PDB file of C-alpha atoms in Angstrom:
ATOM      1  CA  ASP A  24    -106.135 251.537-161.008  1.00 51.00           C
ATOM      2  CA  GLN A  25    -104.533 254.149-158.772  1.00 55.00           C
ATOM      3  CA  PRO A  26    -101.166 255.506-159.873  1.00 62.00           C
ATOM      4  CA  LEU A  27     -98.580 255.012-157.144  1.00 62.00           C
ATOM      5  CA  GLY A  28     -98.357 258.000-154.861  1.00 73.00           C
ATOM      6  CA  ARG A  29    -102.000 258.917-155.417  1.00 93.00           C
ATOM      7  CA  LEU A  30    -103.117 256.507-152.685  1.00 96.00           C
ATOM      8  CA  LEU A  31    -100.757 258.145-150.208  1.00 96.00           C
ATOM      9  CA  ASP A  32    -101.881 261.642-151.216  1.00 96.00           C
ATOM     10  CA  LYS A  33    -105.577 260.722-151.007  1.00 97.00           C
ATOM     11  CA  GLY A  34    -104.979 259.066-147.650  1.00 97.00           C
ATOM     12  CA  LYS A  35    -103.383 262.280-146.350  1.00 97.00           C
ATOM     13  CA  VAL A  36    -106.432 264.294-147.455  1.00 97.00           C
ATOM     14  CA  PHE A  37    -108.796 262.006-145.517  1.00 98.00           C
ATOM     15  CA  PHE A  38    -106.398 262.002-142.553  1.00 98.00           C
ATOM     16  CA  GLU A  39    -106.454 265.814-142.434  1.00 98.00           C
ATOM     17  CA  LYS A  40    -110.267 265.667-142.470  1.00 98.00           C
ATOM     18  CA  GLU A  41    -110.028 263.203-139.556  1.00 98.00           C
ATOM     19  CA  ASP A  42    -111.748 260.504-141.624  1.00 98.00           C
ATOM     20  CA  PHE A  43    -109.460 257.842-140.221  1.00 98.00           C
ATOM     21  CA  ASP A  44    -111.378 254.856-141.604  1.00 98.00           C
ATOM     22  CA  LYS A  45    -110.985 255.997-145.218  1.00 98.00           C
ATOM     23  CA  SER A  46    -107.399 257.162-144.757  1.00 98.00           C
ATOM     24  CA  LYS A  47    -106.430 253.854-143.099  1.00 98.00           C
ATOM     25  CA  ILE A  48    -107.753 251.876-146.084  1.00 98.00           C
ATOM     26  CA  LEU A  49    -105.802 254.086-148.516  1.00 97.00           C
ATOM     27  CA  PHE A  50    -102.543 253.825-146.555  1.00 97.00           C
ATOM     28  CA  GLU A  51    -102.945 250.040-146.320  1.00 97.00           C
ATOM     29  CA  LYS A  52    -103.584 249.862-150.093  1.00 96.00           C
ATOM     30  CA  ASP A  53    -100.496 252.011-150.697  1.00 96.00           C
ATOM     31  CA  LEU A  54     -98.452 249.477-148.706  1.00 96.00           C
ATOM     32  CA  VAL A  55     -99.728 246.634-150.894  1.00 96.00           C
ATOM     33  CA  TYR A  56     -98.242 248.375-153.957  1.00 93.00           C
ATOM     34  CA  ASN A  57     -95.342 250.019-152.141  1.00 93.00           C
ATOM     35  CA  PRO A  58     -94.293 247.911-149.124  1.00 95.00           C
ATOM     36  CA  LYS A  59     -91.443 250.304-148.324  1.00 96.00           C
ATOM     37  CA  SER A  60     -93.649 253.391-147.939  1.00 95.00           C
ATOM     38  CA  GLU A  61     -92.431 254.716-144.597  1.00 96.00           C
ATOM     39  CA  LYS A  62     -94.943 257.580-144.876  1.00 97.00           C
ATOM     40  CA  SER A  63     -97.902 255.190-145.047  1.00 98.00           C
ATOM     41  CA  TYR A  64     -96.600 253.323-142.001  1.00 98.00           C
ATOM     42  CA  LEU A  65     -96.135 256.631-140.168  1.00 98.00           C
ATOM     43  CA  TYR A  66     -99.676 257.772-140.971  1.00 98.00           C
ATOM     44  CA  LEU A  67    -101.063 254.394-139.879  1.00 98.00           C
ATOM     45  CA  ALA A  68     -99.176 254.833-136.595  1.00 98.00           C
ATOM     46  CA  LYS A  69    -100.784 258.271-136.196  1.00 98.00           C
ATOM     47  CA  ILE A  70    -104.242 256.789-136.821  1.00 98.00           C
ATOM     48  CA  PHE A  71    -103.647 254.114-134.176  1.00 98.00           C
ATOM     49  CA  GLN A  72    -102.332 256.801-131.824  1.00 97.00           C
ATOM     50  CA  LYS A  73    -105.607 258.712-132.216  1.00 97.00           C
ATOM     51  CA  ARG A  74    -107.516 255.470-131.548  1.00 97.00           C
ATOM     52  CA  ASN A  75    -105.384 254.674-128.466  1.00 97.00           C
ATOM     53  CA  ASN A  76    -104.232 251.391-129.985  1.00 98.00           C
ATOM     54  CA  ASP A  77    -100.679 251.273-128.608  1.00 97.00           C
ATOM     55  CA  LEU A  78     -99.842 247.836-130.008  1.00 98.00           C
ATOM     56  CA  GLU A  79    -100.697 248.677-133.630  1.00 98.00           C
ATOM     57  CA  GLN A  80     -99.080 252.096-133.260  1.00 98.00           C
ATOM     58  CA  GLU A  81     -95.840 250.485-132.110  1.00 98.00           C
ATOM     59  CA  VAL A  82     -95.896 247.889-134.915  1.00 98.00           C
ATOM     60  CA  ASN A  83     -96.219 250.625-137.550  1.00 98.00           C
ATOM     61  CA  LEU A  84     -93.598 252.855-135.916  1.00 98.00           C
ATOM     62  CA  ASN A  85     -91.164 249.931-135.828  1.00 98.00           C
ATOM     63  CA  ASN A  86     -91.755 249.441-139.568  1.00 98.00           C
ATOM     64  CA  VAL A  87     -90.901 253.113-140.165  1.00 98.00           C
ATOM     65  CA  ILE A  88     -87.681 252.773-138.127  1.00 98.00           C
ATOM     66  CA  LEU A  89     -86.774 249.598-140.031  1.00 98.00           C
ATOM     67  CA  LEU A  90     -87.148 251.447-143.344  1.00 98.00           C
ATOM     68  CA  ASN A  91     -85.523 254.667-142.122  1.00 98.00           C
ATOM     69  CA  PRO A  92     -83.692 254.602-138.768  1.00 98.00           C
ATOM     70  CA  GLN A  93     -83.291 258.401-139.033  1.00 97.00           C
ATOM     71  CA  ASN A  94     -87.018 259.206-139.099  1.00 98.00           C
ATOM     72  CA  ASP A  95     -87.156 261.731-136.252  1.00 98.00           C
ATOM     73  CA  GLU A  96     -90.944 261.816-136.064  1.00 98.00           C
ATOM     74  CA  ALA A  97     -91.207 258.031-135.670  1.00 98.00           C
ATOM     75  CA  ILE A  98     -88.426 258.015-133.047  1.00 98.00           C
ATOM     76  CA  TYR A  99     -90.196 260.774-131.119  1.00 98.00           C
ATOM     77  CA  MET A 100     -93.566 258.971-131.293  1.00 98.00           C
ATOM     78  CA  LEU A 101     -91.957 255.737-130.064  1.00 97.00           C
ATOM     79  CA  ILE A 102     -90.391 257.590-127.124  1.00 97.00           C
ATOM     80  CA  LEU A 103     -93.788 259.079-126.242  1.00 96.00           C
ATOM     81  CA  LEU A 104     -95.390 255.640-126.508  1.00 95.00           C
ATOM     82  CA  LYS A 105     -92.891 254.161-124.050  1.00 89.00           C
TER      83      LYS A 105
END
């Protein structure tokens, strides 16, 4: 079993390598164990941004804002999306 936090860290590594399929799976797994992980939602939004999936990007950004209304990066990404 993955210790909490490791999934997020591993997901970031794959994200940096632009292996979005693997990173997406890890961020989604992190959310299963840690449903309030605003960072996982933010990274998922970034993956959907890269894939030009506006709907999924917006869903994940809205989750970030719900968890942390002060997340500047998510606010900025939502503004760009609109």
